[in-house]
XYZ file of C-alpha atoms in Angstrom:
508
model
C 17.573 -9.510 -10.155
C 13.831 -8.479 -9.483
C 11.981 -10.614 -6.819
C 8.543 -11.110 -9.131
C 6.242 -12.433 -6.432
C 6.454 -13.548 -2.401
C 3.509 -15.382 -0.749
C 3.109 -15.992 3.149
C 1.928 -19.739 3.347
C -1.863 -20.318 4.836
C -0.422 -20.586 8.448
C 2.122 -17.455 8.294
C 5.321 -19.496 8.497
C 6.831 -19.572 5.569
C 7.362 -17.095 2.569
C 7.492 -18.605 -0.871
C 9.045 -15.994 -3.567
C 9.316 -15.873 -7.099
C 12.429 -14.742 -8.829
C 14.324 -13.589 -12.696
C 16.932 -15.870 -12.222
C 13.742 -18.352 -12.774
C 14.160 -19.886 -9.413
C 11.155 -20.145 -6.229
C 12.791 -20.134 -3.029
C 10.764 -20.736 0.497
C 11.613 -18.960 3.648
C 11.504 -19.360 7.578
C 9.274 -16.514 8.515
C 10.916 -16.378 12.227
C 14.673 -16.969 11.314
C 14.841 -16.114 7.210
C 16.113 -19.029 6.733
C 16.313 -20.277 3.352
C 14.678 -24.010 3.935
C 13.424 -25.107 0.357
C 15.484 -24.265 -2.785
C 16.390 -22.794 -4.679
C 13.697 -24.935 -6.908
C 14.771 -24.749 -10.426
C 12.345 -25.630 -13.283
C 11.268 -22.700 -14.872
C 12.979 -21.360 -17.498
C 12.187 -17.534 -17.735
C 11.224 -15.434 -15.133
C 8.892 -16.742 -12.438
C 6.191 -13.756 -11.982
C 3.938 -15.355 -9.678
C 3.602 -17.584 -6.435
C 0.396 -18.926 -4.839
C 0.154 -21.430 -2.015
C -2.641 -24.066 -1.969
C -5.350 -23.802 0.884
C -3.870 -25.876 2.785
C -0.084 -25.202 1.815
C 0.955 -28.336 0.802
C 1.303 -27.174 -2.287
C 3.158 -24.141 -4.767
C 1.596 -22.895 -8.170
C 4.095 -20.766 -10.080
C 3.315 -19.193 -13.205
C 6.344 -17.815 -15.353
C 7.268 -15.894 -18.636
C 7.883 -19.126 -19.834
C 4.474 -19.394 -20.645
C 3.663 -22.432 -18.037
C 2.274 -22.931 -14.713
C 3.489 -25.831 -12.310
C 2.605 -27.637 -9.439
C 5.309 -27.980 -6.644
C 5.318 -29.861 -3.435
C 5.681 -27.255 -0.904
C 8.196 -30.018 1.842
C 10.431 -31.460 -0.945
C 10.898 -28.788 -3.928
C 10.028 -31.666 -6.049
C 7.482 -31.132 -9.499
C 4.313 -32.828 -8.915
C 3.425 -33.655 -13.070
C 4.653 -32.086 -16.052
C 4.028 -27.895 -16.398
C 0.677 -27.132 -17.311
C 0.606 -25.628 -20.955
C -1.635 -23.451 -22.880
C -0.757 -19.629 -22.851
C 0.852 -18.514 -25.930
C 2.483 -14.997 -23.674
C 3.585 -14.016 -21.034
C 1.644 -15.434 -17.543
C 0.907 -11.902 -15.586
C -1.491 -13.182 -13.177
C -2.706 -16.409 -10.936
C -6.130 -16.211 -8.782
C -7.318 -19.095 -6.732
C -10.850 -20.098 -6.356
C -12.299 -19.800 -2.520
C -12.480 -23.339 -2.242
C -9.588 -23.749 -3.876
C -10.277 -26.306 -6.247
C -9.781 -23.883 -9.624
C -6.831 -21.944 -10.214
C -7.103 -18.760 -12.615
C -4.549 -17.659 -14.944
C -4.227 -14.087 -16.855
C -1.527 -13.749 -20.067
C -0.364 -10.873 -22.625
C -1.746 -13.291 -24.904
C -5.191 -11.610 -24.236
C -6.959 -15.233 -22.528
C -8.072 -16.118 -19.303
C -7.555 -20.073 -18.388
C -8.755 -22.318 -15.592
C -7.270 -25.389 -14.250
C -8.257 -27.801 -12.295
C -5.681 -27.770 -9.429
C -5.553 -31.314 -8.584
C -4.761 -32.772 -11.818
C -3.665 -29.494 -13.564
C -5.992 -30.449 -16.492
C -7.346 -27.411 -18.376
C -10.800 -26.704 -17.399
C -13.837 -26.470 -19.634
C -12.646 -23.006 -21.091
C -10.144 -20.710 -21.826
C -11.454 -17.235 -22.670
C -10.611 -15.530 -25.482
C -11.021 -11.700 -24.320
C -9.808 -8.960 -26.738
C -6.410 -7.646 -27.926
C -3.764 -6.576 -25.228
C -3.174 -7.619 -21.576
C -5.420 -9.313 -19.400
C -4.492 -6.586 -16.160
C -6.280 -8.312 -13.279
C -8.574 -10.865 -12.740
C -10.401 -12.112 -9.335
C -13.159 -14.567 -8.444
C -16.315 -13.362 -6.157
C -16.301 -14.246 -2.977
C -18.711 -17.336 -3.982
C -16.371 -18.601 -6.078
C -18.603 -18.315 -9.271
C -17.518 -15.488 -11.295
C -14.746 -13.875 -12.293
C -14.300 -10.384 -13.357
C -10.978 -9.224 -15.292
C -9.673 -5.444 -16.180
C -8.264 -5.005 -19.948
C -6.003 -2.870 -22.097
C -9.211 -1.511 -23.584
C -10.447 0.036 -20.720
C -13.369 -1.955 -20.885
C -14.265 -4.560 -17.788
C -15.664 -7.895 -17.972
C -16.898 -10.449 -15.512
C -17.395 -14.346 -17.138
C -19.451 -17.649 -15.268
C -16.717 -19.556 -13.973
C -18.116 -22.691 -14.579
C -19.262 -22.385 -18.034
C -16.962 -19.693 -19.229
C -19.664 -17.366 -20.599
C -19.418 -13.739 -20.479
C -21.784 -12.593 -18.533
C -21.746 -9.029 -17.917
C -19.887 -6.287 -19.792
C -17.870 -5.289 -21.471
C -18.665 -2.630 -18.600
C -17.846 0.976 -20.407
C -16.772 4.336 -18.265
C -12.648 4.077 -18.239
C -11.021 6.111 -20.479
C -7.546 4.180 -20.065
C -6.140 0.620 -19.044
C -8.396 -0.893 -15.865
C -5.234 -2.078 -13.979
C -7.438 -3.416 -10.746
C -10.482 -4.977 -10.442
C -11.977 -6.258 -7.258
C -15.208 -7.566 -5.587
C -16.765 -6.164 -2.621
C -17.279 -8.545 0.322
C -20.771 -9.056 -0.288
C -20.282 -9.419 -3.842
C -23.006 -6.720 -4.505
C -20.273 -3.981 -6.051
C -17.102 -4.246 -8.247
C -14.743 -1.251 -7.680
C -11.686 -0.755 -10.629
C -9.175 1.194 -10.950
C -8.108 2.785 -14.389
C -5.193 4.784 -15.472
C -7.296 7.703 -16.460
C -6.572 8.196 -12.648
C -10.427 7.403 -11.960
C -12.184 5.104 -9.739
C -15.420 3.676 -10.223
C -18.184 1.790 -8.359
C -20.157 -0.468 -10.432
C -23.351 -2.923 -9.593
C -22.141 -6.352 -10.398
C -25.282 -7.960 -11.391
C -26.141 -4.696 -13.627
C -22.637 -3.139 -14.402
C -24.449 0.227 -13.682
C -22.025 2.642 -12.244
C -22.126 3.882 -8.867
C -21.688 7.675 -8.264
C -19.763 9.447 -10.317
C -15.307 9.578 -10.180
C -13.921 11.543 -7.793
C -12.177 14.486 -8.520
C -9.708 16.617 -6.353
C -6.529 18.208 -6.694
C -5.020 19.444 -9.736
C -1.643 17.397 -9.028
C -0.466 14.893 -6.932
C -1.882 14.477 -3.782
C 1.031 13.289 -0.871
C -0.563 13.647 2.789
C -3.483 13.994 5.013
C -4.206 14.478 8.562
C -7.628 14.605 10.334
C -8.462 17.290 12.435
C -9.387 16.345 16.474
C -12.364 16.688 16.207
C -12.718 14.253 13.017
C -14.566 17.287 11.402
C -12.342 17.867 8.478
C -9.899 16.452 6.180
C -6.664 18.342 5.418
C -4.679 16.900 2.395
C -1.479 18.367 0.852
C -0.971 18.428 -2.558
C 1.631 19.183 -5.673
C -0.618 21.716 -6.827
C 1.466 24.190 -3.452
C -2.131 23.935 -1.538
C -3.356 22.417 1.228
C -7.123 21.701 1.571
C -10.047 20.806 3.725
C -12.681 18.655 2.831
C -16.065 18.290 4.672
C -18.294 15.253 2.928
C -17.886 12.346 0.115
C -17.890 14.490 -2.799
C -15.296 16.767 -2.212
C -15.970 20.280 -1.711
C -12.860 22.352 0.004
C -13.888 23.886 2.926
C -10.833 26.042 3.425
C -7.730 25.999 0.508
C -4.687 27.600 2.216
C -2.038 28.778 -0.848
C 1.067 30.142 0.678
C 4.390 27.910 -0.124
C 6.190 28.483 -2.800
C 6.263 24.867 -4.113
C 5.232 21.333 -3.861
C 3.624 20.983 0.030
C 4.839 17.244 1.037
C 3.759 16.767 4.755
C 0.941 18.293 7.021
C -0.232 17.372 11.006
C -2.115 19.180 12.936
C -1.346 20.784 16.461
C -3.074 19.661 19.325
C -6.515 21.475 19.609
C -7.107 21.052 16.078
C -7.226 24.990 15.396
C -3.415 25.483 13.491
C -1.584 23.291 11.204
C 1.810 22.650 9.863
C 3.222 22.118 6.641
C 6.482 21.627 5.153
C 7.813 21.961 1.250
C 10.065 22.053 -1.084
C 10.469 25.849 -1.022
C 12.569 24.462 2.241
C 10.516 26.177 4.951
C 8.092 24.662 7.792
C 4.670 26.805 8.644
C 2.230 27.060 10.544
C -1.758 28.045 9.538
C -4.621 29.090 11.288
C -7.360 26.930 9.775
C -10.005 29.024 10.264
C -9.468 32.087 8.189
C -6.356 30.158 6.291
C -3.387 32.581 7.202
C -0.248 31.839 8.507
C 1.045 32.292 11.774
C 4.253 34.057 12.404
C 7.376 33.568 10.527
C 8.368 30.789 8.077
C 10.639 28.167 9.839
C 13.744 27.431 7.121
C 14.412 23.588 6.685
C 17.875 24.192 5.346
C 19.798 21.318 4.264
C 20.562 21.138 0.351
C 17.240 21.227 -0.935
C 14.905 17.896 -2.449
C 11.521 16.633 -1.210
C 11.057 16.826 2.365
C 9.451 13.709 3.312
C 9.005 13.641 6.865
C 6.876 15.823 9.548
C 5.600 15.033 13.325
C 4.495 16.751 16.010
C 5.155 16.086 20.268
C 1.523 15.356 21.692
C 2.205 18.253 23.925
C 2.098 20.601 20.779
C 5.415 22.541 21.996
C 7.964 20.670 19.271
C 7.802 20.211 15.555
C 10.165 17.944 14.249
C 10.999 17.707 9.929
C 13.223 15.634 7.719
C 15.182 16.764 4.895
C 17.383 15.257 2.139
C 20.504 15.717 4.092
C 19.905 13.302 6.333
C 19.380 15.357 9.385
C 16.085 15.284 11.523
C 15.871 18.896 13.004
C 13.854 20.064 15.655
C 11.875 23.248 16.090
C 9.596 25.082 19.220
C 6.089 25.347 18.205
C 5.574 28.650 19.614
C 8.851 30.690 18.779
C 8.959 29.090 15.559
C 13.021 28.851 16.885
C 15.313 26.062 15.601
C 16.318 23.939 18.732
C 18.102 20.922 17.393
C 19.847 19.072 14.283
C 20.239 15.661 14.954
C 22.661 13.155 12.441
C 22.756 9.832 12.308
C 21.253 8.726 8.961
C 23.726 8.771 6.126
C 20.950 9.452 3.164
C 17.701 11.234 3.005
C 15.172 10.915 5.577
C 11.904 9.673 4.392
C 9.812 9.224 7.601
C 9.674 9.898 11.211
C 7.219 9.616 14.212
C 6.862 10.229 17.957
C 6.204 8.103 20.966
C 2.923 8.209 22.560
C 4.685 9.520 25.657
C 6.765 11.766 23.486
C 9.885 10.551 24.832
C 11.401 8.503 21.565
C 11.130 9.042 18.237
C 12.222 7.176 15.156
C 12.978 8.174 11.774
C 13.976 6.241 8.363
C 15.784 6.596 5.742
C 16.518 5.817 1.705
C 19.145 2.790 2.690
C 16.736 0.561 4.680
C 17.934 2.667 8.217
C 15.965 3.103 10.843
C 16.964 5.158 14.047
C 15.084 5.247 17.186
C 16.593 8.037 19.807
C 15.306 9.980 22.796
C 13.638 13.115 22.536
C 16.163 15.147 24.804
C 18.195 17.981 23.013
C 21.417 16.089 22.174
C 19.022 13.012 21.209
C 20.810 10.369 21.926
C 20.231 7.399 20.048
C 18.777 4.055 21.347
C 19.244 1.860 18.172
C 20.334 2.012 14.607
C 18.125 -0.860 12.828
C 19.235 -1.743 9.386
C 16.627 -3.591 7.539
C 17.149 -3.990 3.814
C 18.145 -1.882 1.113
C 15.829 0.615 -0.482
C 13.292 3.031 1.416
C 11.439 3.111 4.503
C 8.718 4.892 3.502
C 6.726 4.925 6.732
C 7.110 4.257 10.425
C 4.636 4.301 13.379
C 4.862 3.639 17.350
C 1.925 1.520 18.742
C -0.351 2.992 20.636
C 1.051 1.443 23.786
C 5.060 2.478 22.743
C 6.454 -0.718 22.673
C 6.597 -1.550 18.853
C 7.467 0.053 15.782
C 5.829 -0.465 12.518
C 7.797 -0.026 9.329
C 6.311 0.222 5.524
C 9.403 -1.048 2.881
C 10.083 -0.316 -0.664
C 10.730 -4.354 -0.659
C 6.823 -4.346 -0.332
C 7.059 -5.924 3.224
C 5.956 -4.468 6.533
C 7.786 -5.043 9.755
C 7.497 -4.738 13.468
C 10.109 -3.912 15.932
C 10.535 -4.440 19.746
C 11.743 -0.500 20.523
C 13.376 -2.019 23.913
C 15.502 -4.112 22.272
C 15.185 -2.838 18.745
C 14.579 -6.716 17.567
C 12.312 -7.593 14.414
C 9.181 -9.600 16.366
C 6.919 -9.476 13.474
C 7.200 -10.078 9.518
C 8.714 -9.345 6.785
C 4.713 -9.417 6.064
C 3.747 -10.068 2.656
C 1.018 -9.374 0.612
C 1.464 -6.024 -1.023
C 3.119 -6.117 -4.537
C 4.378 -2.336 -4.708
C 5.920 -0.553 -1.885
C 4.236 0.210 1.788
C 3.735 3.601 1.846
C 1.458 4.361 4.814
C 1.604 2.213 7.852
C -0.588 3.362 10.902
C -2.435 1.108 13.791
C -5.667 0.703 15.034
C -6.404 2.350 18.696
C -6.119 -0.491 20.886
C -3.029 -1.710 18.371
C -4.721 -4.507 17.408
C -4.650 -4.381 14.130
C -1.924 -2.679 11.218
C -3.216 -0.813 8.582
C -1.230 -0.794 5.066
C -1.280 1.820 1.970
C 0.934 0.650 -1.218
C 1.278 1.968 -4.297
C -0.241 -1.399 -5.688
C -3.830 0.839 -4.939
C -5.072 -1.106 -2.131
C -5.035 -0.787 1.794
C -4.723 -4.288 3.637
C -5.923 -4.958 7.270
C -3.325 -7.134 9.350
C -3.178 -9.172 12.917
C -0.735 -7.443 14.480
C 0.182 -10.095 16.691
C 0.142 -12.949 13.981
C 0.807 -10.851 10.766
C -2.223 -12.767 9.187
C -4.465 -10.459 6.711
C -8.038 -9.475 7.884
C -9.893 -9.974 4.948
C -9.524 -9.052 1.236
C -7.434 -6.100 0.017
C -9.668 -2.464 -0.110
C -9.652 -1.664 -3.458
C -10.544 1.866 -5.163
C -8.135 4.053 -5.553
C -6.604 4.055 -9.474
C -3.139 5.489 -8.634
C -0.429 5.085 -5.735
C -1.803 5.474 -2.486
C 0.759 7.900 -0.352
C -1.125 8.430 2.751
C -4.001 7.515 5.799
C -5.197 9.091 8.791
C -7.593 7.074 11.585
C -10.586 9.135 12.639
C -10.238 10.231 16.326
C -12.911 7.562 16.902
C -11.016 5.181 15.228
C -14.200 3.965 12.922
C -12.989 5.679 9.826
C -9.689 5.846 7.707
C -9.344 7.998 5.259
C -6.573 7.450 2.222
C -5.038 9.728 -0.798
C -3.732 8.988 -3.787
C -2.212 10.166 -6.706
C -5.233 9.257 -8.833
C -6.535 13.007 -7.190
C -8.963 11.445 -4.658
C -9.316 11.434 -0.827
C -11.479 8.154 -0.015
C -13.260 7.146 3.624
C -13.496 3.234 4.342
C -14.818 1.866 7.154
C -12.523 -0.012 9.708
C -14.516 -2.939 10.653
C -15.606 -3.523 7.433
C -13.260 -1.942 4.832
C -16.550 -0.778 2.863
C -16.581 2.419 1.520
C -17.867 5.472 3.316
């Protein structure tokens, strides 16, 4: 059955998780270990898991319309379940100090409890018809802002229970996100009329205008050298360049015959390759847009490609396919070189040591493979993980770890010596990774899920830097770091290419 929710405690070693057969169960970060549960006392579904400040504590909330109160050492109930929804429980939020604890139901309310005696607070909101989609305090603590199922958004005085701004108008669909900025000065929601807005939070003005894009689904970027332009690839069979905020292509190159999946540029930042479904791999001149010499064919027996990298030295291109085989070609001849097996099911990622002497790829079963870069290429480890996709998988900067995005929402890091996990399963996303990609001096992990936020991680400890960076209204499939490494950019289905800053996670 589904796992509903996971939650890292405060200090990072444990993982509390949510389940359908109604159970919580509590992990050993650094051994997996089951060491508390399974704790049974719901009796539906438990769909989400929050750990008090100072993790002493579990709140669960369940389709079994109650919240309770564990103690996070014994598994034991602390009071009876706290009772009050009338529907399904989609959503808990804890106050910054964490004294109130914030619940969102189908049954179209908002409630707050108090969390040390689980007594309902002053209020429970009555909102409008339809789900409650997402709700989250301000960083103060005293508001509280919620997304509905009539596009509308609304942000209520936590302490009184008033609605104070809104209902905020512009969606034209279901708000399905709805966060604060850091300073609290901006609200940014996503809707499924594949929009993002910005809106003032003390005047629910809105902030620019949507962006707009592609015509379909947008699956990869890359950033020039130079940190000039913006390349994305798209369903639409184009690949464009984008030179400020608003969007305005640059440069649209139009040459495959079908959906363009993957795009990186060659070293010097003048050509470009792409690869498709029409099962060929090219190569562009971005300056006047036209391609250079002869169409590489992927082969294999056709489905997305989902995989593309290219050696720092610029001489090899190296492409996935659905067969399972990574295959190698010379940048210059445009010549196949190699086919290399080892992954039983379709490849989905692959990247290339910093010293371009490894490279790792991963697969649709939870494989990973890490092998050298020589012409039989050899391999150094097979890593099974779990089951399901590994969407994405980088090398640190330094070579010596290897980041993995999951379609278990979790990220990992491995020691590529050994091929040991070091690092995670790190929670926090609740759709699949996507993107992984590190900062420059490895310090940090960045994370794109199809939950429409990027996260900021420790990569020593794992911990999350700050809130999530919210925006983006549909699955986010890709990032690229600025040369400089102050900017990452993101795309998402939702049409739109986005800038954030690094330090801060503010928009650009």
């Amino acid at each position: 059955g589904d796992v509903n929710s996971i939650c890292f405690s405060p200090d990072g070693t444990k993982l509390a998780s949510g389940h359908d057969d109604n159970m919580i169960r509590v992990f050993d970060v650094e051994s997996g270990d089951l060491i508390l549960g399974p704790i049974q006392g719901h009796t539906h579904y438990v769909y989400s898991v929050i750990w008090s400040l100072d993790g002493s504590r579990l709140f669960t909330a369940s389709w079994d319309l109650s919240i309770r109160s564990w103690d996070s050492e014994t598994g034991e109930a602390i009071g009876d379940p706290w009772m009050g929804h009338t529907n399904f429980i989609n959503s808990l939020s804890l106050s910054p100090d964490g004294k109130k604890l914030a619940s969102a139901s189908r049954d179209k309310t908002v409630r707050f409890w108090d969390t040390e005696s689980g007594d309902p607070m002053k209020h429970a909101i009555e909102t409008v018809p339809g789900d409650v989609n997402s709700i989250c305090f301000s960083p103060d603590g005293t508001k509280l802002a919620s997304g509905h199922d009539d596009n509308m958004i609304r942000v209520f005085d936590v302490e009184n229970g008033d609605l104070i701004l809104g209902p905020i108008q512009g969606h034209t669909h279901y708000v399905y996100s709805v966060i604060w900025s850091l300073d609290g000065s901006r609200l940014f929601t996503a809707s499924w009329d594949r929009s993002i807005r910005l809106w003032d939070s003390e005047t629910g003005e809105a902030i620019g205008d949507p962006w707009l894009g592609h015509a379909n689904l947008i699956h990869s970027l890359s950033l020039s050298p130079d940190g000039t332009k913006l390349a994305s690839a798209s369903s639409d069979k184009t690949v464009r360049f984008w030179v400020d905020l608003a969007p305005q292509p640059l440069l649209t190159i139009s040459g495959h015959e079908k959906t363009v999946w993957g795009i990186a540029y060659l070293p010097g930042g003048r050509r470009l390759v792409t690869h498709s479904d029409d099962k060929t791999v090219r190569i562009w001149d971005v300056e006047n847009g036209e391609q250079d010499g002869i169409a590489m064919e992927r082969g294999g027996s056709g489905g997305s490609p989902q995989g593309l990298a290219v050696t720092r030295d610029g001489q090899r291109i190296l492409g996935t396919g659905s067969d399972g085989v990574l295959r190698v070609w010379d940048a210059e001849t445009h010549q196949a070189i190699a086919e290399w097996a080892g992954h039983e099911s379709r490849v989905r990622c692959v990247d290339i040591s910093p010293d371009d002497q490894l490279v790792a790829s991963g697969n649709t079963q939870g494989r990973i493979v890490i092998r050298e870069m020589k012409e039989d290429g050899q391999m150094k480890h097979a890593i099974e993980t779990v089951p399901g996709d590994v969407n994405s998988i980088r090398f640190s900067p330094d070579g010596t770890k290897l980041a993995s995005g999951h379609d278990d929402n979790m990220i990992r890091v491995f020691d590529v010596e050994s091929g040991d996990l070091i690092l995670g399963p790190i929670q926090g996303h609740t759709h699949y990774v996507y993107s992984v990609i590190w900062s420059l001096d490895g310090s940090r992990l960045f994370t794109a899920s199809w939950d429409h936020s990027i996260r900021l991680w420790d990569s020593e400890t794992g911990e999350a830097i700050g809130d999530p960076w919210m925006g983006h209204t549909g699955f986010i499939h890709s990032l690229s770091l600025s040369p400089d490494g102050t900017k990452l950019a993101s795309a998402s289905r939702d049409g739109t290419v986005r800038f954030w800053d690094t330090e801060s996670g503010d928009p650009i």
